Short mmCIF file of C-alpha atoms in Angstrom, two decimals:
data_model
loop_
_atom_site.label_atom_id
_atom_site.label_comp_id
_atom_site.label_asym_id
_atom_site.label_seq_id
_atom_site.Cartn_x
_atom_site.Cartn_y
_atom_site.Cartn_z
CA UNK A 1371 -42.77 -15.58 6.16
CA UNK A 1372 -42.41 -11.69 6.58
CA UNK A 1373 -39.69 -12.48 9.69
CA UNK A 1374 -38.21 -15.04 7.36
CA UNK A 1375 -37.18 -12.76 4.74
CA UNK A 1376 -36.61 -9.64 7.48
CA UNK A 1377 -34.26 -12.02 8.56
CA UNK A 1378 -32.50 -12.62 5.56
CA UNK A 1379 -31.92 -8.87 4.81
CA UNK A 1380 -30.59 -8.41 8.29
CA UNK A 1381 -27.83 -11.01 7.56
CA UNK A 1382 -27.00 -9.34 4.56
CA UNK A 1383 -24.45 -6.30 3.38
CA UNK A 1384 -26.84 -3.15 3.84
CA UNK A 1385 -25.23 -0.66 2.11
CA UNK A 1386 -24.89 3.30 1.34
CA UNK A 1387 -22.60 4.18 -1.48
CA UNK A 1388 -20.85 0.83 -0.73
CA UNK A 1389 -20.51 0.76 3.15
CA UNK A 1390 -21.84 -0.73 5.98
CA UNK A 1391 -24.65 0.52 8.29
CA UNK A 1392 -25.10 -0.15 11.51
CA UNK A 1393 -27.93 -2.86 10.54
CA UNK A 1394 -25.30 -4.94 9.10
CA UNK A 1395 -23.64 -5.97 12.52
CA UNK A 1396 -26.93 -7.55 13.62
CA UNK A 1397 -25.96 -10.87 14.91
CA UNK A 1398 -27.66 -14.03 12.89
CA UNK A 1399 -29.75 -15.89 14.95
CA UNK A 1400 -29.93 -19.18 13.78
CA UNK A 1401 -33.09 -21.05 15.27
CA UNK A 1402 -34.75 -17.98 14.16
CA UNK A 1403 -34.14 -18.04 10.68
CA UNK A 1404 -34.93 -22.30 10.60
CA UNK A 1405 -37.98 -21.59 12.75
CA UNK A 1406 -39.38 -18.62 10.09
CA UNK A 1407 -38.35 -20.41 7.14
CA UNK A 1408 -40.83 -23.63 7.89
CA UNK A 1409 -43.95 -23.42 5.46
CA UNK A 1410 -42.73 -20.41 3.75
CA UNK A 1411 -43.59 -20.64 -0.38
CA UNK A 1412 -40.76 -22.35 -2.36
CA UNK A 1413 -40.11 -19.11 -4.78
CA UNK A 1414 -39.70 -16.85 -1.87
CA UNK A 1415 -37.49 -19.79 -0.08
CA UNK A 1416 -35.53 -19.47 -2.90
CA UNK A 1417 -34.64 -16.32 -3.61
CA UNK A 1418 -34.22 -16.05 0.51
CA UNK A 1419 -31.92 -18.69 0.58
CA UNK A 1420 -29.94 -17.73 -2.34
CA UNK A 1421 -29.50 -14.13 -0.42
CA UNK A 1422 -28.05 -15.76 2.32
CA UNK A 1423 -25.46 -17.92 0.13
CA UNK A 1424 -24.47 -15.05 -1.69
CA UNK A 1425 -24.90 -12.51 1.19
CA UNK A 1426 -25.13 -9.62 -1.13
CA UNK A 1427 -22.47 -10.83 -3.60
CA UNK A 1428 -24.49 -12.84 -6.17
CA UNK A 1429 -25.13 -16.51 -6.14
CA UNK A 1430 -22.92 -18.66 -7.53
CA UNK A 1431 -22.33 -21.47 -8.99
CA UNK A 1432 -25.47 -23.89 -7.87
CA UNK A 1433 -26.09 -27.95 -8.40
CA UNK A 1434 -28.13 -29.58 -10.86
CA UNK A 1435 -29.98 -30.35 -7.60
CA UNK A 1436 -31.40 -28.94 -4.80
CA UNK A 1437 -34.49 -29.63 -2.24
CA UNK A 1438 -36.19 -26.63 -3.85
CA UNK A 1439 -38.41 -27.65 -6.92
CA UNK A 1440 -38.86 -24.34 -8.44
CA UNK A 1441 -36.70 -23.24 -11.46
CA UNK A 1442 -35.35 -19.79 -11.24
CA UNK A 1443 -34.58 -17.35 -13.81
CA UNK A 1444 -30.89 -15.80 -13.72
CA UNK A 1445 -32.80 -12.45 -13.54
CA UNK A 1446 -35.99 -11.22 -13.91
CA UNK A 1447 -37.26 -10.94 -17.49
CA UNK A 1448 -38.56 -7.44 -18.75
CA UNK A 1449 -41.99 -6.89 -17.05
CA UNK A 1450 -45.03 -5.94 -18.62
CA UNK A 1451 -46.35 -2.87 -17.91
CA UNK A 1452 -49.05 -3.98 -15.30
CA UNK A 1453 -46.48 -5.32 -13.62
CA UNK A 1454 -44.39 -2.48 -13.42
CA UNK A 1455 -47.03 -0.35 -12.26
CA UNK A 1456 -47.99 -2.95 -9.47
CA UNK A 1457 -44.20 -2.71 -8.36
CA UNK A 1458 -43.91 1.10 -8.65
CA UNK A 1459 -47.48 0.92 -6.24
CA UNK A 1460 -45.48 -1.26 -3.79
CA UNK A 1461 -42.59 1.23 -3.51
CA UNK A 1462 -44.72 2.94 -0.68
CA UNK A 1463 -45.80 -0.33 0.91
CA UNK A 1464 -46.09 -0.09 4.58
CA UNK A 1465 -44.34 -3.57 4.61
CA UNK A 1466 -40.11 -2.98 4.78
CA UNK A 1467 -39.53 -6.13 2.69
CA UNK A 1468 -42.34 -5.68 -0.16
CA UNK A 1469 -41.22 -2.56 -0.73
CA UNK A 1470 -37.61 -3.40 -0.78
CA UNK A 1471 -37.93 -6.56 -2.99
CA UNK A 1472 -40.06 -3.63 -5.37
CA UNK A 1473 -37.01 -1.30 -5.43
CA UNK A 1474 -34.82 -4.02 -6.26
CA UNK A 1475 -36.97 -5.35 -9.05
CA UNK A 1476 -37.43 -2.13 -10.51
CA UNK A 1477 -33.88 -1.52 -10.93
CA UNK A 1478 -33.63 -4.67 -13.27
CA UNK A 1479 -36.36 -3.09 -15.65
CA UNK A 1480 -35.31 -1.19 -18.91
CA UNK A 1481 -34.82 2.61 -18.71
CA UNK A 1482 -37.88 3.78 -21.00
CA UNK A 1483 -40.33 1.75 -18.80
CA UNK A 1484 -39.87 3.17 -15.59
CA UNK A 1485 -37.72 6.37 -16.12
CA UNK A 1486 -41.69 8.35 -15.94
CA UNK A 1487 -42.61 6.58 -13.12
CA UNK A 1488 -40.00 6.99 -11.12
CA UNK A 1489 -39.30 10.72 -11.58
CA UNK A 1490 -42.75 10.88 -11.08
CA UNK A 1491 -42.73 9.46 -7.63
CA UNK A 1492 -39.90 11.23 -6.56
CA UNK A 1493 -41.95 13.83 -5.37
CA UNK A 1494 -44.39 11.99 -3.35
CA UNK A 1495 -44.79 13.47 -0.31
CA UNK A 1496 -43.90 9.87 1.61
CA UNK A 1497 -39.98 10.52 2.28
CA UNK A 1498 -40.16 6.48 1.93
CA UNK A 1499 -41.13 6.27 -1.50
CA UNK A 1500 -39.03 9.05 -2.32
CA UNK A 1501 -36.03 6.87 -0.36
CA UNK A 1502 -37.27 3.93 -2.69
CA UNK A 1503 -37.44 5.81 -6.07
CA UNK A 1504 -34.26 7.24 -5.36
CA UNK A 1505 -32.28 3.33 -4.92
CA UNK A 1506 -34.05 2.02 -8.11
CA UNK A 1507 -32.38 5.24 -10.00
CA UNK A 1508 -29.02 4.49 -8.81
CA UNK A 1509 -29.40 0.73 -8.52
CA UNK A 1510 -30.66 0.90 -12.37
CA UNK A 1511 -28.21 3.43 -13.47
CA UNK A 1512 -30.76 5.67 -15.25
CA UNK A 1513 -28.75 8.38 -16.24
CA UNK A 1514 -31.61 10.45 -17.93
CA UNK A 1515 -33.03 11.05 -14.25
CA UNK A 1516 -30.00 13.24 -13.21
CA UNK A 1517 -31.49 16.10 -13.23
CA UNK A 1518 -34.23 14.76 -11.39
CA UNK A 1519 -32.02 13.60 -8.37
CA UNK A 1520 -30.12 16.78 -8.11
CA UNK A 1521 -33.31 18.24 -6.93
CA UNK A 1522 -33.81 16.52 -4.18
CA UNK A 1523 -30.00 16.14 -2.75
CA UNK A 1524 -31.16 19.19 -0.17
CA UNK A 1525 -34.05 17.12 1.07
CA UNK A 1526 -35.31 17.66 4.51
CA UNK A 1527 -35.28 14.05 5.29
CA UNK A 1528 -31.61 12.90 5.73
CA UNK A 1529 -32.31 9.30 4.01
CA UNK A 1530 -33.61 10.73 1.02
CA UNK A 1531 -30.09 13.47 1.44
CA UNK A 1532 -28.20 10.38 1.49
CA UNK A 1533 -29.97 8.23 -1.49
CA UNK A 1534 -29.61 11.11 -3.45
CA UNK A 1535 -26.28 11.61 -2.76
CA UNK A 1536 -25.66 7.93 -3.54
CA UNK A 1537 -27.05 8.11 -6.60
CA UNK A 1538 -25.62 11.15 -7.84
CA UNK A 1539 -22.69 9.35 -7.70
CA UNK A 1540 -23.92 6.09 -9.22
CA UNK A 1541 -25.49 8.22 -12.44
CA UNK A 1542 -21.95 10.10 -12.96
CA UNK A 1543 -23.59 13.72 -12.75
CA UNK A 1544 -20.86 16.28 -12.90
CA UNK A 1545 -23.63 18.58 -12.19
CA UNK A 1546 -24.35 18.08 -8.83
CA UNK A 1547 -20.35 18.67 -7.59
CA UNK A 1548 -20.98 21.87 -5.67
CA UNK A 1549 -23.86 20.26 -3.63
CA UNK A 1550 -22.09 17.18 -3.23
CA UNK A 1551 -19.40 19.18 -1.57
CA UNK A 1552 -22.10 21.20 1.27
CA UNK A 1553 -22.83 17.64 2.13
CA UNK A 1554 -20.31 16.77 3.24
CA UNK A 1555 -20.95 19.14 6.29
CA UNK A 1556 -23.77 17.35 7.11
CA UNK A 1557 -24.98 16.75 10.50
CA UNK A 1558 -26.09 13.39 9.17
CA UNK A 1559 -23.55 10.87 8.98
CA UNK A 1560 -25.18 8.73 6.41
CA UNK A 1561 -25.55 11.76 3.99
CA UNK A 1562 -21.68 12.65 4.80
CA UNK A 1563 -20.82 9.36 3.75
CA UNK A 1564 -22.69 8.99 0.72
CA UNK A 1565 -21.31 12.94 -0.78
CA UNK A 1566 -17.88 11.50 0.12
CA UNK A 1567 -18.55 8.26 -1.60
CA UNK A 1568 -19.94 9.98 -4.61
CA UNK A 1569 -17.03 12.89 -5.05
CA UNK A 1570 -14.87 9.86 -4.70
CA UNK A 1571 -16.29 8.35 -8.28
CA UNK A 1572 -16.81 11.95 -9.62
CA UNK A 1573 -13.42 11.58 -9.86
CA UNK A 1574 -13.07 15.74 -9.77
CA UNK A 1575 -9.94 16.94 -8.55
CA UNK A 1576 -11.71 20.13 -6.96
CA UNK A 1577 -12.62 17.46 -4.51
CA UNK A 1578 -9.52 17.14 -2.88
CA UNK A 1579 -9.57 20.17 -1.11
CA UNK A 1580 -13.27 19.43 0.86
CA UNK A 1581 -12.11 16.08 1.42
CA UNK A 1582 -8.83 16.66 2.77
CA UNK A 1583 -10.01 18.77 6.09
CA UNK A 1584 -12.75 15.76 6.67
CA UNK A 1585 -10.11 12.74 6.66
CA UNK A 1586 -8.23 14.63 10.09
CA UNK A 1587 -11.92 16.41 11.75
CA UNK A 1588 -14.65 14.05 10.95
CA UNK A 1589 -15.69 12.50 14.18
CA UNK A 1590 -16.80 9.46 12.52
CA UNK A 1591 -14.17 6.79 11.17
CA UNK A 1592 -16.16 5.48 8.23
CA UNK A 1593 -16.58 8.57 6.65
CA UNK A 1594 -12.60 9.65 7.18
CA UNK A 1595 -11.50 5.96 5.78
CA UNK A 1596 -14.43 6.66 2.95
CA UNK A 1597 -12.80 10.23 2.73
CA UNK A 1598 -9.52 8.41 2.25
CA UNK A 1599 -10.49 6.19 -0.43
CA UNK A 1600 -12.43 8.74 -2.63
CA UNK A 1601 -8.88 10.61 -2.62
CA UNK A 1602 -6.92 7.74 -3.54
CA UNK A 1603 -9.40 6.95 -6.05
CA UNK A 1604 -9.43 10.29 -7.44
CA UNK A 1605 -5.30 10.11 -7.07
CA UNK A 1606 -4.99 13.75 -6.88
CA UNK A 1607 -1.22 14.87 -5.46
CA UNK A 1608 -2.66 17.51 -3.63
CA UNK A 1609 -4.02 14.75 -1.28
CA UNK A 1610 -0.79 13.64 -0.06
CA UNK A 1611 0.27 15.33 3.09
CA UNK A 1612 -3.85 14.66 4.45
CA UNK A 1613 -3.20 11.11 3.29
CA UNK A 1614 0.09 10.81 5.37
CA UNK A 1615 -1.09 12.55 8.03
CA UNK A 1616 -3.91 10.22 8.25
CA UNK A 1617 -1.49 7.29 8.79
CA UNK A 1618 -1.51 8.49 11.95
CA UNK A 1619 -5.33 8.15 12.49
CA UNK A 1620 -6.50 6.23 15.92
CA UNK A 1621 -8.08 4.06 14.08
CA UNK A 1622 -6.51 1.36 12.16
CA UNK A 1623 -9.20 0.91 9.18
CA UNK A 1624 -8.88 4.65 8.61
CA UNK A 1625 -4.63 4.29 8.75
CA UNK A 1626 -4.51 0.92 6.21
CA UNK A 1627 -6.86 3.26 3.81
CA UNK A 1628 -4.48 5.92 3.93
CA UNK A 1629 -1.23 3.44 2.98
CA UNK A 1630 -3.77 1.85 0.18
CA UNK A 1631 -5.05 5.41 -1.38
CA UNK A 1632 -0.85 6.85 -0.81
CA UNK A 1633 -0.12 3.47 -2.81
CA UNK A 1634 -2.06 5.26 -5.66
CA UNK A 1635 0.82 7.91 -6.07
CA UNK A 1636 3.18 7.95 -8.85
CA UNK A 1637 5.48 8.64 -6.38
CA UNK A 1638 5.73 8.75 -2.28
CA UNK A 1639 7.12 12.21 -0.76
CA UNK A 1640 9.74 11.54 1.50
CA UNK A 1641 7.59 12.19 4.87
CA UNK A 1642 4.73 9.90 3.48
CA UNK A 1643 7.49 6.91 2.55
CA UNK A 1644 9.01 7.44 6.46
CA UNK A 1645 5.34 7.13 7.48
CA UNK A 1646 4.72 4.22 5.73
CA UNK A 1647 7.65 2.35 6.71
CA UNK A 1648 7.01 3.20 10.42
CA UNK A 1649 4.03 1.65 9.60
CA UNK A 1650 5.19 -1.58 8.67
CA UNK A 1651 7.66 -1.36 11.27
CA UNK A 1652 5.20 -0.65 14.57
CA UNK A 1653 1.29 -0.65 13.98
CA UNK A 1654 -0.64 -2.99 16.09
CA UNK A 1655 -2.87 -3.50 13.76
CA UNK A 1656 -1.96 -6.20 10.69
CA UNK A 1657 -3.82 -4.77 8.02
CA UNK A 1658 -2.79 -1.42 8.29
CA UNK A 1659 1.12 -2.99 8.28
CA UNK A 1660 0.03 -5.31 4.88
CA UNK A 1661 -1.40 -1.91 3.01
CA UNK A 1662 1.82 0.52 4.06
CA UNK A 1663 3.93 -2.92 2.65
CA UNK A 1664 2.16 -2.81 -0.30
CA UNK A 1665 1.91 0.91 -0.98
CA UNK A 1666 5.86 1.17 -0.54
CA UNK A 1667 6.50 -1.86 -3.35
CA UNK A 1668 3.83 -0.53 -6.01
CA UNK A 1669 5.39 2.96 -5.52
CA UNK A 1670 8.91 1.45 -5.52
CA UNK A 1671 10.05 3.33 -2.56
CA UNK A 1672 13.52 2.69 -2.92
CA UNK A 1673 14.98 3.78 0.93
CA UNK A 1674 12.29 0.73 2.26
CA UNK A 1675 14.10 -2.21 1.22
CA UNK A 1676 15.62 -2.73 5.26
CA UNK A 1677 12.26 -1.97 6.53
CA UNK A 1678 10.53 -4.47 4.05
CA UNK A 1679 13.19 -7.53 4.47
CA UNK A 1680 12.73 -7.05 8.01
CA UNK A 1681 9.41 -7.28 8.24
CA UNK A 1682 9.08 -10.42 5.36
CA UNK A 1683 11.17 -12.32 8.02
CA UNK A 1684 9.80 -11.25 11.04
CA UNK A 1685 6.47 -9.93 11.30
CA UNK A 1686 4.21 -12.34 13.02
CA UNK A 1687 1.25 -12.41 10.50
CA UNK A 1688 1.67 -14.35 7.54
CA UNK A 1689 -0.33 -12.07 5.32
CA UNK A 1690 1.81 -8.99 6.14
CA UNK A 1691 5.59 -11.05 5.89
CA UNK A 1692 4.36 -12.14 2.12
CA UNK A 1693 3.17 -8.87 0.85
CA UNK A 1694 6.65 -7.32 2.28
CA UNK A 1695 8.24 -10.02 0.68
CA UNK A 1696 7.01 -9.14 -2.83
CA UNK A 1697 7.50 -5.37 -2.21
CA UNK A 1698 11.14 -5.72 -1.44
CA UNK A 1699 11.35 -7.25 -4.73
CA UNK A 1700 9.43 -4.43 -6.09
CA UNK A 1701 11.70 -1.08 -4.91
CA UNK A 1702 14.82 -2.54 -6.66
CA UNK A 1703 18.03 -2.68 -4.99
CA UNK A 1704 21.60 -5.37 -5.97
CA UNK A 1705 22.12 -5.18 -1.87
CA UNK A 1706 19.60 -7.64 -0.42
CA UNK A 1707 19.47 -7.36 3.41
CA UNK A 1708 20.31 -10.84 5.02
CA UNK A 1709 16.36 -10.84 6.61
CA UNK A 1710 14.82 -11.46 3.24
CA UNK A 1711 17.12 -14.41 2.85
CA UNK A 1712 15.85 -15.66 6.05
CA UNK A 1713 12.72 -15.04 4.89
CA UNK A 1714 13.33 -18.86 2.69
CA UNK A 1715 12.97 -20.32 5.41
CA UNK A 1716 9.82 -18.96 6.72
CA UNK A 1717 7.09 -21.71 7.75
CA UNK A 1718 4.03 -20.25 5.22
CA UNK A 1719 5.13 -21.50 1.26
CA UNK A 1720 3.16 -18.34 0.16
CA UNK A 1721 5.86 -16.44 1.82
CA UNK A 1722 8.85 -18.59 0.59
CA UNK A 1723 7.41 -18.15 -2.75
CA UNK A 1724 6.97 -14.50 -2.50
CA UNK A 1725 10.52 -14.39 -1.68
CA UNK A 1726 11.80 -16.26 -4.00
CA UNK A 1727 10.32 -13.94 -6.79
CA UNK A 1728 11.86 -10.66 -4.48
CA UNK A 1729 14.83 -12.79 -4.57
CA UNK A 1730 15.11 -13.14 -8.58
CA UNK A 1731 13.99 -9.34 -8.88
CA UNK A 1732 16.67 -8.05 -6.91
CA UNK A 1733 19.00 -9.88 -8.91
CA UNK A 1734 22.20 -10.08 -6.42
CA UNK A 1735 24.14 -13.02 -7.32
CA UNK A 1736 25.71 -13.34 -3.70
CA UNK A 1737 22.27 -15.04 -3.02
CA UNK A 1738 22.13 -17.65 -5.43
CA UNK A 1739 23.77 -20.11 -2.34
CA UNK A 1740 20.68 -19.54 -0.33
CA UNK A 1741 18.06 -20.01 -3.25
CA UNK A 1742 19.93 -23.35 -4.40
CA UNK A 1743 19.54 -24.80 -0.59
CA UNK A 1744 16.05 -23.44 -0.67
CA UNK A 1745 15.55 -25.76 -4.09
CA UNK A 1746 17.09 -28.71 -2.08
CA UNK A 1747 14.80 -28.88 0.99
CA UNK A 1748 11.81 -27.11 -0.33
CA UNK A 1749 8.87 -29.55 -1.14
CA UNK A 1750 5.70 -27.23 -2.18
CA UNK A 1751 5.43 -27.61 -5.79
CA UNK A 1752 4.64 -23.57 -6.77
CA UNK A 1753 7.90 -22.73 -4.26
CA UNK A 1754 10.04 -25.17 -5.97
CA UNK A 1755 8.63 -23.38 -9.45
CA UNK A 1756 9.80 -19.82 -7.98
CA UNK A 1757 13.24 -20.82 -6.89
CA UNK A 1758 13.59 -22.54 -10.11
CA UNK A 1759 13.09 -18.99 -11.87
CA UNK A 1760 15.16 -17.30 -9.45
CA UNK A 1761 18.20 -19.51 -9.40
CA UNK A 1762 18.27 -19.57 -13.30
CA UNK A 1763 17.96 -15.97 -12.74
CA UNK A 1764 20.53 -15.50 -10.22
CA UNK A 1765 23.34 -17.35 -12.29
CA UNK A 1766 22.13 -20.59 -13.95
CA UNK A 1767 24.85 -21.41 -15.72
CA UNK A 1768 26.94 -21.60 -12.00
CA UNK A 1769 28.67 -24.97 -12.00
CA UNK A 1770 26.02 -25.88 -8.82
CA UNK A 1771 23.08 -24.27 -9.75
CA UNK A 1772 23.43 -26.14 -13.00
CA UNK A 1773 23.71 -29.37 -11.18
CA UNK A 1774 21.32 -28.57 -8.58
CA UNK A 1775 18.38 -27.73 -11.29
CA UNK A 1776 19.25 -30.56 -13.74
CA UNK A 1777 19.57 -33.48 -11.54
CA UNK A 1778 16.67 -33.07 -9.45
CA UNK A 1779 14.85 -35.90 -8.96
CA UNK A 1780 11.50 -34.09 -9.66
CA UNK A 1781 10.68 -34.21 -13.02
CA UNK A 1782 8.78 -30.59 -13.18
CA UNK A 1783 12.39 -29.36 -11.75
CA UNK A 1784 14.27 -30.49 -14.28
CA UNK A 1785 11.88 -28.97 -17.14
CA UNK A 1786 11.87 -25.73 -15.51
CA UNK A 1787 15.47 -25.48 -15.23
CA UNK A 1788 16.37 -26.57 -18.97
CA UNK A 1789 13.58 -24.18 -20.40
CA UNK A 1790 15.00 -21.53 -18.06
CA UNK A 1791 18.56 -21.84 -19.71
CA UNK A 1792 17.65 -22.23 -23.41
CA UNK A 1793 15.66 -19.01 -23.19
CA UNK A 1794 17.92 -17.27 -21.15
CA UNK A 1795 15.95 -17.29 -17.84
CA UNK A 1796 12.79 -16.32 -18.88
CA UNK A 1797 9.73 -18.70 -18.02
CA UNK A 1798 6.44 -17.50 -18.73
CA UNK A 1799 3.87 -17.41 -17.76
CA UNK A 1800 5.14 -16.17 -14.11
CA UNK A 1801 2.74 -16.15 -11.22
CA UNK A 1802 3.13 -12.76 -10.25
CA UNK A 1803 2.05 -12.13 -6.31
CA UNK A 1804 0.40 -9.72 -5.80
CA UNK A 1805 -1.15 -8.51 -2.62
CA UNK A 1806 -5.33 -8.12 -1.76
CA UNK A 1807 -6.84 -5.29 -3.32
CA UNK A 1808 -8.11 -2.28 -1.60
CA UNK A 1809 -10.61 -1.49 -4.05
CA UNK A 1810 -13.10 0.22 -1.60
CA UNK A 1811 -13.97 1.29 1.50
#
């Protein structure tokens, strides 16, 4: 049973402030899993099982029936105090998953009953309960042990260093800035992370300036694309010119968080919007090209609209020509390059569609031709819908767009366009495409 459940929490997201460890790469082995789950008791089948279904994410929506008899709760009810204490006992358990499955049920328990405990515990002289302690105070958000965790962020044990850096974060402690920012010097990388994680959702614009020299020296690349997140998040402008020199980063998850945090700007500087669209233009790597896309159309970068067009027709990843579609829409221009016409005609509807809608924004009647032989041929109901809105857009009261909306033979057609001209173009609700967030790293 143990290897059962180790093997369950080796499948799943191990995390510190959000990223991945190492110990999330391990490979699943299958016949391993089958073989450790035989004979194992149904509640701890259950909530194994559900771990791997939800592989860190929650659980789902489950059927009325399943092979497992037992009932479970949605979450665990508030424990009595025996229980608690048996829990806060089995923090220091020499067995990895009892005292993991401890942690995590202490962190469901009310504030008042294990705020004493815990602070108690943190200084145990077992760096492993203090580890523990230290991911049921963030996990719980117990905001009252602050003070507590500040005293321990210069630990001599990196992983309590990096759990308490973690949770700093997690509890919102203002306090514990200036030590937050040493840590990031740490030889550890796990406790570099974790500081830059935290400053990150300090949200402190003193940040900016120990962040910025770790985004271009830090040898490793989780913590510079974690340094480049906690800068977009904190959307500071003095982060710019590390942010757009970090497009330039060898490695390509580092470079698309650099476009996603620059995409938090107001407003691009002109060497960060040249970056960017050399970015769509050339990187090898396709999410990197999809974030600079996406950070030039929600800044409305107004000098990418070639760049974009060209890449919505011609890049060779779907993802990347429909996200360029939708930002060419979004910088605003009358001219629209012949590419993003082509770009009707592309073989992936979600990229006619997004089109269409760039089309309709731009608002250049010369193209209303192109969207009208679009409506003829296209047969994807939700691209039919867009062209609709952009050809009523574009000029519906034209002698063929008229006829070319009103005597479709599609039904849905024909109610789009007459809705579109009695209220003067406007159709709500419009399905608005918007690219995959970024939200973290």
């Amino acid at each position: 049973m143990k290897s059962f459940l180790m093997g369950v929490v080796v499948t799943t997201t191990l995390t510190v402030g959000g990223a991945e460890t190492s110990a999330s790469r391990a490979a699943l082995d299958v016949e391993a899993l089958l073989a450790d789950a035989r004979g194992a008791p149904v509640t701890m089948c259950q909530l194994a099982t559900r771990a791997v279904r939800g592989m860190g994410w929650g659980r789902g929506g489950e059927p009325p029936v399943t092979r497992l008899p037992v009932s479970m709760p949605e979450r665990p009810d508030v424990l009595p105090t025996p229980a608690v204490a048996r829990l806060v006992q089995a923090l220091g358990d020499t067995d990895a998953c009892v005292g993991e499955m401890a942690s995590q049920l202490l962190a469901t328990q009310p504030d008042s009953s294990i705020m004493a405990p815990m602070v108690e515990r943190l200084s145990s002289r077992d760096s492993v309960v203090r580890v523990s302690v230290l991911a049921v105070l963030g996990r719980g958000d117990v905001r009252e042990a602050a003070p507590s965790v500040r005293r321990v962020l210069h630990d001599d044990v990196a992983s309590v260093r990096a759990n308490a850096a973690w949770a700093a974060g997690r509890l919102r402690d203002g306090a514990a800035l200036r030590v937050l920012h040493d840590l990031v010097a740490d030889r550890n990388t796990a406790v570099r992370l974790a500081a830059v994680t935290s400053l990150g959702q300090l949200d402190s614009t003193r940040s900016v300036a120990t962040l910025a020299p770790l985004l271009a020296n830090d040898p490793s690349p989780q913590v510079r694309r974690t340094v480049a997140w906690a800068i977009g998040n904190i959307d500071a402008r003095e982060g710019a010119v590390a942010l757009t020199r970090a497009l330039r980063d060898r490695d390509a998850s580092v470079r698309e968080m650099a476009a996603w945090a620059l995409g938090q700007q107001r407003r691009l500087t002109d060497e960060a919007g040249e970056a960017l669209m050399t970015m769509v233009a050339r990187d090898d790597d396709a999410d990197a090209r999809e974030s600079a896309a996406w950070a030039l159309g929600t800044t409305r970068h107004r000098t990418a609209l070639n760049v974009l067009a060209t890449a919505a027709a011609d890049d060779r990843v779907g993802d990347v020509r429909e996200i360029a579609a939708w930002a060419a829409g979004s910088v605003g221009d009358r001219q629209v390059p012949a590419a993003l016409v082509r770009a009707l005609r592309d073989r992936e509807a979600k990229v006619r569609r997004a089109t269409a809608w760039a089309l309709k924004e731009l608002q250049d009647p010369q193209t209303l031709d192109a969207v009208v032989d679009a409506l003829e041929r296209e047969n994807v109901d939700r691209v039919r819908e867009a062209l609709v809105r952009a050809a009523a857009g574009l000029g519906g009261g034209s002698d063929r767009a008229v006829r070319a909306l009103v005597s479709s033979s599609d039904p849905k057609v024909r109610e789009l366009a007459v809705r579109s001209m009695v209220r003067g173009g406007a159709i709500d609700p419009w399905p608005w495409p918007m690219p995959r967030p970024r939200p973290f790293p």
